[in-house]
Short mmCIF file of C-alpha atoms in Angstrom, two decimals:
data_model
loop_
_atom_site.label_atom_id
_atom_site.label_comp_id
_atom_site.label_asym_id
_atom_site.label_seq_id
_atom_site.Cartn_x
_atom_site.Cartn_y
_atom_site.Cartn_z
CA UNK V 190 -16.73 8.60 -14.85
CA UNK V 191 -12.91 8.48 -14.84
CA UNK V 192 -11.19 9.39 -12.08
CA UNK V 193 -9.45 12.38 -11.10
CA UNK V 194 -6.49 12.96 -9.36
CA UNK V 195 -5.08 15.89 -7.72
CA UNK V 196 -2.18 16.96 -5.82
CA UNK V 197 -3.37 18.93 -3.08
CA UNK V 198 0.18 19.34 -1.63
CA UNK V 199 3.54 17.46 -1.30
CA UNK V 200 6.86 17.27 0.60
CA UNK V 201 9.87 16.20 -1.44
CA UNK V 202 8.14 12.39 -2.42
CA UNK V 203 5.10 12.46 -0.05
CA UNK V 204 2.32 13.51 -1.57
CA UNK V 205 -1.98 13.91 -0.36
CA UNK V 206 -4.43 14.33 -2.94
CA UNK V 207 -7.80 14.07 -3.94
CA UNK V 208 -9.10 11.09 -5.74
CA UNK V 209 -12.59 11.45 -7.01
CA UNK V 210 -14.27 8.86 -8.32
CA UNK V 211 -17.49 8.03 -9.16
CA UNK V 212 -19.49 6.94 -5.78
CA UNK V 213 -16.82 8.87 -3.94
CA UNK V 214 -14.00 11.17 -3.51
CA UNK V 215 -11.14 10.07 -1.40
CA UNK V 216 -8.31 11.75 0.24
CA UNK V 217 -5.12 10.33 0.36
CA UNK V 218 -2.91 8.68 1.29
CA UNK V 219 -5.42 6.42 2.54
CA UNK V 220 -6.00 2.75 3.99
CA UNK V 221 -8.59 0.20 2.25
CA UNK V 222 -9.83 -2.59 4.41
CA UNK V 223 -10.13 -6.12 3.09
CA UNK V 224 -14.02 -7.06 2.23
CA UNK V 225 -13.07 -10.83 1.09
CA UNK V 226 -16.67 -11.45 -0.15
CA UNK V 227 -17.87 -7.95 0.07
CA UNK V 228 -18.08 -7.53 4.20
CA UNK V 229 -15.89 -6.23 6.95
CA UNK V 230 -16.09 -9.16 9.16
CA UNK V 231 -18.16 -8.04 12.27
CA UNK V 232 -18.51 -4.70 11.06
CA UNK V 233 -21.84 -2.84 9.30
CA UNK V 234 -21.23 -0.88 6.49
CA UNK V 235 -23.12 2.16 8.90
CA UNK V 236 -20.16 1.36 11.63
CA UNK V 237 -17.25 1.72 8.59
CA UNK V 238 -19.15 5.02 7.29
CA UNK V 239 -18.99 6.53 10.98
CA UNK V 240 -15.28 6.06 11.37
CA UNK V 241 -14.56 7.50 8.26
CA UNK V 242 -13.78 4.41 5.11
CA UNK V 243 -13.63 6.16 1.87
CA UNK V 244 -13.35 3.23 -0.25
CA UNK V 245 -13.16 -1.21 0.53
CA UNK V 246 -11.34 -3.96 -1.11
CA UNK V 247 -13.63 -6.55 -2.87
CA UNK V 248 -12.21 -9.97 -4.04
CA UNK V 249 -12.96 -11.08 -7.38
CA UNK V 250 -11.97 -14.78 -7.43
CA UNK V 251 -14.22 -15.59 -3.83
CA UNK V 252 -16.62 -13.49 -4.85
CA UNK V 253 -17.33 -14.99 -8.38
CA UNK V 254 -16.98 -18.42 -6.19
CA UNK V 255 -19.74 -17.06 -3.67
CA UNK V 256 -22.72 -15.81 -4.33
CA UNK V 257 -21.34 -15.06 -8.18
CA UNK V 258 -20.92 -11.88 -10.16
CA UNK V 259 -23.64 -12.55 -12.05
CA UNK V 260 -26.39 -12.17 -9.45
CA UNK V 261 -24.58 -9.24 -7.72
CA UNK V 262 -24.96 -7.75 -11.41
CA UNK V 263 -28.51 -9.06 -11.31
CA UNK V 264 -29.02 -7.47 -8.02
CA UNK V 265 -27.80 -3.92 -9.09
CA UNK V 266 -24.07 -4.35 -8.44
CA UNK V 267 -22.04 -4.53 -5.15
CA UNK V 268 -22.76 -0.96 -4.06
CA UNK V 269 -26.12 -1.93 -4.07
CA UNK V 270 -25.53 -5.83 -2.65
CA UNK V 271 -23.45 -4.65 0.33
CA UNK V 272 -25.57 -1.58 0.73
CA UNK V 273 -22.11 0.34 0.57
CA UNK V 274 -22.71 4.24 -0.90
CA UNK V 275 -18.82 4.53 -1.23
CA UNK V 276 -15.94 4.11 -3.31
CA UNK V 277 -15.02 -0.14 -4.36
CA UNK V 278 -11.85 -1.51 -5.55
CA UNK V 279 -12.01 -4.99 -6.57
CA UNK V 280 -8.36 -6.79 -6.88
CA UNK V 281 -8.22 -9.17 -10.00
CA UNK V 282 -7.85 -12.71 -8.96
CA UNK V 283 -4.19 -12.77 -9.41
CA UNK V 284 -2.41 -12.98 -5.36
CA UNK V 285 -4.25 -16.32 -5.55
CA UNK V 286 -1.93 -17.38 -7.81
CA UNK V 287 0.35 -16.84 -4.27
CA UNK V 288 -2.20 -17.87 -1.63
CA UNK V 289 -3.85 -20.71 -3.01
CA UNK V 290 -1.16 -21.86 -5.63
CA UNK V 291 -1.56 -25.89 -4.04
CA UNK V 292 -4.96 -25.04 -6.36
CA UNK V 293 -3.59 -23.02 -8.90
CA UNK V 294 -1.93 -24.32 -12.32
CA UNK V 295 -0.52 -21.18 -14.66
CA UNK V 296 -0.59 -20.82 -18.70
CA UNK V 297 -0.30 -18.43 -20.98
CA UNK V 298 -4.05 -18.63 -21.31
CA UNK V 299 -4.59 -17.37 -17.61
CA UNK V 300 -4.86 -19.62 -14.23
CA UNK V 301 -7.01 -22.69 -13.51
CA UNK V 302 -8.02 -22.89 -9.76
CA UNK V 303 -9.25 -25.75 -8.24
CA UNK V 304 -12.22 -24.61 -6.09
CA UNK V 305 -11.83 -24.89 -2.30
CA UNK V 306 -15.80 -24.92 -1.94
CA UNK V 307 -16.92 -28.03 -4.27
CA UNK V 308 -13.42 -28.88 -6.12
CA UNK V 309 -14.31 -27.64 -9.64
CA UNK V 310 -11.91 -26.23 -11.70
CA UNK V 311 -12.41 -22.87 -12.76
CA UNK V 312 -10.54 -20.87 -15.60
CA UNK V 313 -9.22 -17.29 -14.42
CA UNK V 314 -8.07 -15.42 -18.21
CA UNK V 315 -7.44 -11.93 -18.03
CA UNK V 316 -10.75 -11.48 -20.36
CA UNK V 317 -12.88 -13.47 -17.79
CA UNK V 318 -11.52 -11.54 -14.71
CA UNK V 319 -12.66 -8.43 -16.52
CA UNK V 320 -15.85 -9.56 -17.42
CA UNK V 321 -16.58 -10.90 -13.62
CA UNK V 322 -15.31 -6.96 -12.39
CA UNK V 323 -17.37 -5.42 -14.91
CA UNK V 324 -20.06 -7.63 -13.29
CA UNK V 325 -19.29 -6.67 -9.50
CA UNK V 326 -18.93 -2.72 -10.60
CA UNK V 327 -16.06 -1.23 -8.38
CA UNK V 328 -15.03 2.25 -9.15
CA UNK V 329 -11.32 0.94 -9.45
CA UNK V 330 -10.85 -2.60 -10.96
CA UNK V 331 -7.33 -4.44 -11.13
CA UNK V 332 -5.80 -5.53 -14.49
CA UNK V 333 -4.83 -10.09 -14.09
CA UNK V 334 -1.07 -10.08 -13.49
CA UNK V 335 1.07 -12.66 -12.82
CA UNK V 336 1.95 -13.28 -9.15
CA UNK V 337 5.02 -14.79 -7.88
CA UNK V 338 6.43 -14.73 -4.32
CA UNK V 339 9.20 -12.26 -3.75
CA UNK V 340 11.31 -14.89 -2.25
CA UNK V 341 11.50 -16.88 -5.14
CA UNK V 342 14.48 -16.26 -7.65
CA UNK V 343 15.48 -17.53 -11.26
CA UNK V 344 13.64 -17.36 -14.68
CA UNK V 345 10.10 -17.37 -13.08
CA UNK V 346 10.61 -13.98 -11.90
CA UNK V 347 11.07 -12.99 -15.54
CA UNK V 348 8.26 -15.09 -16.76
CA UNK V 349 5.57 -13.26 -14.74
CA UNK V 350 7.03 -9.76 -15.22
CA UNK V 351 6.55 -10.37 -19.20
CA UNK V 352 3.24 -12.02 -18.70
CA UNK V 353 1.85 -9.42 -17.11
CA UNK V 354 2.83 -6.82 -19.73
CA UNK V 355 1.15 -9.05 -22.67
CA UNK V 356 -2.11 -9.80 -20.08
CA UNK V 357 -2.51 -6.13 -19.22
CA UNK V 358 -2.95 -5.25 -23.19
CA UNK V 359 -6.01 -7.93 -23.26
CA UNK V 360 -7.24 -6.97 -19.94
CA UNK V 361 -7.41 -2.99 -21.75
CA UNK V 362 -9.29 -4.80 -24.66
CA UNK V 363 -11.61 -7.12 -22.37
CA UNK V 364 -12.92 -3.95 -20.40
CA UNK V 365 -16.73 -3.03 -20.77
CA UNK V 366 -16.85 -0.11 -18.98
CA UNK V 367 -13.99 2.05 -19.16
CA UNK V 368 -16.23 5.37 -18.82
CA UNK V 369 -17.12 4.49 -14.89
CA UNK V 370 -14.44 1.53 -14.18
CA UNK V 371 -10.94 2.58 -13.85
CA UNK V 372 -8.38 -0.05 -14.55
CA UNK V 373 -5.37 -0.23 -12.60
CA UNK V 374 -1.97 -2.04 -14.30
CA UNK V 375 0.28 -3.90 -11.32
CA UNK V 376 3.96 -3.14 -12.00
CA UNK V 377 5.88 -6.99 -10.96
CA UNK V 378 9.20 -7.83 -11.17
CA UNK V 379 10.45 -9.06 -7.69
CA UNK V 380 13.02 -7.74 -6.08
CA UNK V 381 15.01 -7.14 -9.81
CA UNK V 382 15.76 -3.32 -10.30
CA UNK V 383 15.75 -4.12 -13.92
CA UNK V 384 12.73 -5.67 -14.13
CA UNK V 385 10.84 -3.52 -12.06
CA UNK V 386 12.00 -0.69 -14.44
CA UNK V 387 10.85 -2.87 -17.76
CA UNK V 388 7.36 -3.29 -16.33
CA UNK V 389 6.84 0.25 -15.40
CA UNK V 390 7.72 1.22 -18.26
CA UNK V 391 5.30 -0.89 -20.30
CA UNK V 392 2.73 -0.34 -18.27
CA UNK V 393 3.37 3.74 -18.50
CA UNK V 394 3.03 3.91 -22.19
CA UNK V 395 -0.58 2.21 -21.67
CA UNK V 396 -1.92 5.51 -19.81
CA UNK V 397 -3.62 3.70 -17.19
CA UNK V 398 -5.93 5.59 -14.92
CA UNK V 399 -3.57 4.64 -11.39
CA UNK V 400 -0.92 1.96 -11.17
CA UNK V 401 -0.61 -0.70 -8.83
CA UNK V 402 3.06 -1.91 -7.29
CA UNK V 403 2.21 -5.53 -7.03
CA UNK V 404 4.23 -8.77 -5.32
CA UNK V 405 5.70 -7.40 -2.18
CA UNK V 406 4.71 -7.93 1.50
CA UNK V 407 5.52 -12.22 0.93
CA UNK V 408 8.33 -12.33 3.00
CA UNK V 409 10.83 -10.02 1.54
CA UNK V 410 13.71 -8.43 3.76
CA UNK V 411 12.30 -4.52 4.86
CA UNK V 412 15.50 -3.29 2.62
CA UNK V 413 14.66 -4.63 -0.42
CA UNK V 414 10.93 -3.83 -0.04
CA UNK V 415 11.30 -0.20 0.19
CA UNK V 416 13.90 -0.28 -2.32
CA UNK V 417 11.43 -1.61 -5.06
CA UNK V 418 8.46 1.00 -3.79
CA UNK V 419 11.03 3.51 -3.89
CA UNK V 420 11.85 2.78 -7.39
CA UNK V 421 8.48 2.08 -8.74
CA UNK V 422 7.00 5.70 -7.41
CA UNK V 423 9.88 7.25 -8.62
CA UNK V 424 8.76 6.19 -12.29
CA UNK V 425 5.05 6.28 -11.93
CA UNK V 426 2.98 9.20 -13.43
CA UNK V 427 2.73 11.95 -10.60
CA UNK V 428 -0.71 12.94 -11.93
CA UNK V 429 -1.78 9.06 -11.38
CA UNK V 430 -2.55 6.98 -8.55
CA UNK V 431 0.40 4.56 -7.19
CA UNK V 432 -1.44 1.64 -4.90
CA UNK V 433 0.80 -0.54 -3.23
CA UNK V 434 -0.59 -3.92 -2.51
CA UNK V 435 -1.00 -5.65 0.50
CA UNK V 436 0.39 -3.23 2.87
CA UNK V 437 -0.43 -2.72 6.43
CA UNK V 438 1.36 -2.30 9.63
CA UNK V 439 1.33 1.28 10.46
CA UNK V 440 5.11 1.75 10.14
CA UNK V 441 5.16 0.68 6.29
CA UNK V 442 2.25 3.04 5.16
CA UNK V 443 4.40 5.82 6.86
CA UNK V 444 7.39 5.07 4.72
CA UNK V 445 5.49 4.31 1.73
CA UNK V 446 3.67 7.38 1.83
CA UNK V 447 6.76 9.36 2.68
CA UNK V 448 8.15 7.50 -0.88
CA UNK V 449 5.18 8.54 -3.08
CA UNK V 450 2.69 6.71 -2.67
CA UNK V 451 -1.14 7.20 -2.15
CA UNK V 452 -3.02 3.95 -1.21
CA UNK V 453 -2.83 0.23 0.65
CA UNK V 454 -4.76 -2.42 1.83
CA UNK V 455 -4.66 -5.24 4.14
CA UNK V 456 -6.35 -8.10 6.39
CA UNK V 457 -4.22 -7.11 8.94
CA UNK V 458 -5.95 -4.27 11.12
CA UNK V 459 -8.46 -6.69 11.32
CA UNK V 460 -7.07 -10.34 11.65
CA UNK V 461 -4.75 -8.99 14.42
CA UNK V 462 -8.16 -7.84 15.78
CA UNK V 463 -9.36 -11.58 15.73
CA UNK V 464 -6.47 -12.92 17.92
CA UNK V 465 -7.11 -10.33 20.69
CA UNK V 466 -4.30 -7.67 19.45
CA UNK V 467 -5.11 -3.77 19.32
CA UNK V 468 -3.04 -1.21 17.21
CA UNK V 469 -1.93 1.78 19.43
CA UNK V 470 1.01 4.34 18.46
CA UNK V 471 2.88 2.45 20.59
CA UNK V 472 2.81 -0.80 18.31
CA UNK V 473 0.28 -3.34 19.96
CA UNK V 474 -1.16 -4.01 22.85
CA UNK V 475 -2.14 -7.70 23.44
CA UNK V 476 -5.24 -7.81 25.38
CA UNK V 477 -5.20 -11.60 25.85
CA UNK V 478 -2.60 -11.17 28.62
CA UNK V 479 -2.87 -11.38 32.01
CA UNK V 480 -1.86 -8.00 32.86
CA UNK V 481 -5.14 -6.60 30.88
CA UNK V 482 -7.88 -8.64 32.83
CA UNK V 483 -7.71 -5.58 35.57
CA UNK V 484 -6.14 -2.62 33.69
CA UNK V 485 -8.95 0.14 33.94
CA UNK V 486 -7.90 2.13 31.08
CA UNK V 487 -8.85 2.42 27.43
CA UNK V 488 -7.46 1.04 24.56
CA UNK V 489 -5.63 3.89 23.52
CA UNK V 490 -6.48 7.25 25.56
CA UNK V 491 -6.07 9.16 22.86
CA UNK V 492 -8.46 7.59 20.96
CA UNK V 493 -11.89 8.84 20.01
CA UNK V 494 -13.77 6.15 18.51
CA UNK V 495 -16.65 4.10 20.31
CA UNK V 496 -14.71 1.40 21.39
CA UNK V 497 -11.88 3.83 23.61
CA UNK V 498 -14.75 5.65 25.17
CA UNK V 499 -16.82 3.24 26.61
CA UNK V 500 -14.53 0.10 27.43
CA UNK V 501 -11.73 -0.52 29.56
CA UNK V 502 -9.08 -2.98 28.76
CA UNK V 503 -10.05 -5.82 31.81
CA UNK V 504 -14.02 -4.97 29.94
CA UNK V 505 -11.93 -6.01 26.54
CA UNK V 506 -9.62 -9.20 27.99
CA UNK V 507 -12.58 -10.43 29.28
CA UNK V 508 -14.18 -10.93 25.79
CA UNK V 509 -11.51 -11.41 23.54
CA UNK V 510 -10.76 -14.82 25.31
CA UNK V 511 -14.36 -15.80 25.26
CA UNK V 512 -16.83 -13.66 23.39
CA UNK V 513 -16.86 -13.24 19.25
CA UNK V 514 -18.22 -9.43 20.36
CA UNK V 515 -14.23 -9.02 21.22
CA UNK V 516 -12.74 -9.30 17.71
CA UNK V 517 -15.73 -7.24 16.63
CA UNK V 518 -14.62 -4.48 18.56
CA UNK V 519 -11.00 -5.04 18.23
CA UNK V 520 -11.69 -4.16 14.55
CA UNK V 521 -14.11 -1.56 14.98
CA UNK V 522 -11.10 0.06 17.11
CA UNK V 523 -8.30 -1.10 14.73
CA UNK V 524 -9.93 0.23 11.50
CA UNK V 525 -10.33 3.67 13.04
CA UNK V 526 -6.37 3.71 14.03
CA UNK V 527 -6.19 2.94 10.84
CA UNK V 528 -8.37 5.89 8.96
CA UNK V 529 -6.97 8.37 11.40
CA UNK V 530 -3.60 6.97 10.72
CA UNK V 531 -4.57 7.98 7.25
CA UNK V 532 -6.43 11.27 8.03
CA UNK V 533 -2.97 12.45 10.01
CA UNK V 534 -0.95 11.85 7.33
CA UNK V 535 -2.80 13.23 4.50
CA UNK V 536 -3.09 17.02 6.89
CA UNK V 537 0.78 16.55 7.52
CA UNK V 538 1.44 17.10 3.85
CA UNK V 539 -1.17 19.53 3.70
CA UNK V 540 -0.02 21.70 6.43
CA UNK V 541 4.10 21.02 5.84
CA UNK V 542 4.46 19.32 8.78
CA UNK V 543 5.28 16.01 7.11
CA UNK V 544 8.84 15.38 8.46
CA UNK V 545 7.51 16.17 12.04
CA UNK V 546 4.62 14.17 11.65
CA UNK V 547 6.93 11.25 10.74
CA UNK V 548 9.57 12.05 13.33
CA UNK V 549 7.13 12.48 15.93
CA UNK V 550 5.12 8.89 14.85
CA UNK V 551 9.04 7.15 15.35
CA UNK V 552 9.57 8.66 18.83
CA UNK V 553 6.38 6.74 19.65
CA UNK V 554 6.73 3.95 18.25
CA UNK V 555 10.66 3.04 18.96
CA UNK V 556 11.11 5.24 22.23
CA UNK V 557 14.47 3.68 22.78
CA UNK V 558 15.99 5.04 19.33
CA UNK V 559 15.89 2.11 17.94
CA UNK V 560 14.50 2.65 14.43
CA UNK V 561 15.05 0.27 12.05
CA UNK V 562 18.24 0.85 9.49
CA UNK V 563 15.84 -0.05 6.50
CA UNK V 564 13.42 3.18 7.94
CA UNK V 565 16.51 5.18 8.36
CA UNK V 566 17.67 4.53 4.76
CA UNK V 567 14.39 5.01 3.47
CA UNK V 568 13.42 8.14 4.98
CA UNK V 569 17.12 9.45 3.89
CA UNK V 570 15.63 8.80 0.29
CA UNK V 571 12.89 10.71 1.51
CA UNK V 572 14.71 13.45 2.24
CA UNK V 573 13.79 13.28 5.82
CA UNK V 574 15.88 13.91 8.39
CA UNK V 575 14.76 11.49 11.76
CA UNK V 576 18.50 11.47 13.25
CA UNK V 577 16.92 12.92 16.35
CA UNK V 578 14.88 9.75 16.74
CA UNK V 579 17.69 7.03 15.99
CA UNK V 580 19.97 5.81 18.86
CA UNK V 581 23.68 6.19 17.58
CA UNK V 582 24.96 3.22 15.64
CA UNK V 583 28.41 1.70 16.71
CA UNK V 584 29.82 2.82 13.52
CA UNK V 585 28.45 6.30 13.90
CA UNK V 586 29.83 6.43 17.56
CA UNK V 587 33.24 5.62 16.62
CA UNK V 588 32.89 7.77 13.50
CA UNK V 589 32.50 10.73 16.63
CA UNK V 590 35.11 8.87 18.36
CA UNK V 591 37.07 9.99 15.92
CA UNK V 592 36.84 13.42 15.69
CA UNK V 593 37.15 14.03 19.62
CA UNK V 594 33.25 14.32 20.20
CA UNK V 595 32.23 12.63 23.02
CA UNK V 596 28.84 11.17 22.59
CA UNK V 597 29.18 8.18 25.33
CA UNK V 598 25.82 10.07 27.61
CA UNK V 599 23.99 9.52 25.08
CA UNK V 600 24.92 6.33 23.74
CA UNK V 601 25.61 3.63 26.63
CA UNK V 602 27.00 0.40 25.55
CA UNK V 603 23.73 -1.47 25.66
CA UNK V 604 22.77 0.83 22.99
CA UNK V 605 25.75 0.55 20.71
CA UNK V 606 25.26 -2.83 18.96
#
């Protein structure tokens, strides 16, 4: 079955909708967590139902490596291997181009990896990655494109933007099973506006079912990376999904949403878990330090999941710095930030109380004022108005200065950089 997407409501970019695909519909905007080889670590598939995952990120190139997509097809699919009755997305093989590119030697033809299990070279085309996700069976499957970091400049930028246009045409011809696997096209680029726009473009006039924005999040400056989301959701269909990859912290999935778009995934709610850090409106709390081992309180009192009601922080230290059980529950914890994260900003839109949602999630998150001039010029974009939230700037006090207002009680010089 194709997907279906619909616009349940909007403000100005921001938009939640349904997303119904063929194990499961999905509201959004929503949060995928990372299932490397097709598991949460620490977490059952029963534990990710109960805190409310709609859909989980599969990896194609470890998962062909181990156990192989040829016995999960064998074995009735992932769904069926993982014993997960939701929605799958597999991503194509192509950030390991990024992450493992000491392995990694790119053609024309596709990408030869050397393997990091038993050193054999294996051949990654855009045909084969097709064939291997039409194996695995995710609802939502992810055309090969050519990764590069965004930090990297010159002709290579280029290169991969065009490459990806002519692999996307032979992933469309490679795919099997275009009646219950939607493909997804990744719009690259880098950080060039013109680019960018040449790749959308191309990969418009295919009629994709949902389009990813691909090569951000690798060390980019915050202004430039909403910039290019900015500009890629702005020419994406509004009747189609827009995915962008390899997003995260809390902060960026508000502004991304707030630009347009619907969906994200990351390792991070979960490795942050692993080195004894929790995600609370706040920002983090860091339950490896001292001041935890006799703090009596919750994780985050206005939490509801399992882990909030029945252990303290001093209960948490305590395991974190000696017991696996700690990162387990660290991630049981962070995931559900994570889906209600989601879940709040999908009834924002719904109920137009989007701008206050986001104004309200800065307050808590920079109580000082001190939002970030890249979130201030995105949500401007946005249309969103979060001057309440924002500490003057120096130029904006003398700009008052000016004029004969006197703002100084509200301002003090340690706040005026």
């Amino acid at each position: 079955m194709a997907l279906r997407f619909e616009v349940l409501g909007r403000f100005n970019r921001a938009r939640a909708a349904r997303l119904t695909l063929p194990h499961f519909t999905c509201q959004t905007p929503l949060f995928m967590p990372v299932g490397t080889q097709g598991t949460i670590k620490g977490l059952t598939t029963d534990q990710l139902e109960t805190i409310g995952c709609q859909i989980i990120l599969g990896n194609t190139y470890h998962l062909e490596l181990r156990p192989g997509s040829q016995l999960i097809d064998d074995l009735g699919g992932l769904h069926k291997f993982m014993n997960w009755k939701r929605a799958l997305l597999t991503d194509s093989g192509g950030f390991q181009m990024v992450s493992l590119l000491h392995l990694a030697d790119i053609t024309e033809e596709g990408v030869t990896f050397q393997s990091p299990v038993d050193g054999k070279p294996m051949l990654l085309t855009p045909e084969e990655s097709i064939h291997i996700q039409n194996n695995i069976g995710a609802d939502i499957i992810m055309a090969l494109d050519d990764v590069v970091k965004t930090t990297i400049t010159g002709p290579r930028i280029e290169e991969a933007m065009y490459r990806t246009l002519r692999w996307i045409d032979r992933c469309i011809s490679a795919h099997k099973k275009p009646d219950v696997q939607n493909l997804f096209g990744i719009v690259q680029g880098g950080l060039d506006p013109v680019l960018r726009d040449i790749c959308v473009r191309g990969l418009v006039e295919r009629n994709l079912p949902g389009y990813a924005i691909g090569g951000l999040a690798g060390g980019e400056d915050k202004d430039s990376f909403w910039r290019v989301v900015a500009q890629c959701t702005a020419g994406l269909p509004e009747d189609k999904p827009r995915y962008v990859m390899g997003v995260g912290y809390p902060l960026d999935i508000v502004v991304c949403s707030a630009l347009g778009a619907d969906m994200y995934d990351c390792v991070y709610p979960t490795r942050t878990a692993r080195f004894g850090t929790a995600l609370v409106p706040e920002g983090v709390l860091k339950l490896k330090q001292n001041a935890m081992a006799t703090d009596e309180r919750p994780i985050d009192p206005s939490c509801s999941c399992m882990v909030c009601k029945n252990y303290t922080r001093a209960c948490l230290h305590c395991l974190v710095t000696k017991d696996p059980m700690g990162s387990q529950l660290l991630s049981y914890h962070n995931l559900s930030f994570m889906m209600r994260l989601s879940r709040d900003l999908h009834m924002s839109i719904l109920e137009g109380r989007f701008p206050e949602f986001v104004r309200g999630f800065l307050r808590v998150q920079f109580p000082k004022g001190d939002v970030p001039k890249w979130v201030h010029n995105a949500m401007e974009v946005a249309g969103i108005d979060i001057s309440e939230c924002c500490t003057p700037t120096k130029c904006q006090h003398d700009a008052m200065e000016d004029t004969g207002v006197d703002i100084s009680e509200f301002c003090p010089p340690t706040k005026c950089p």
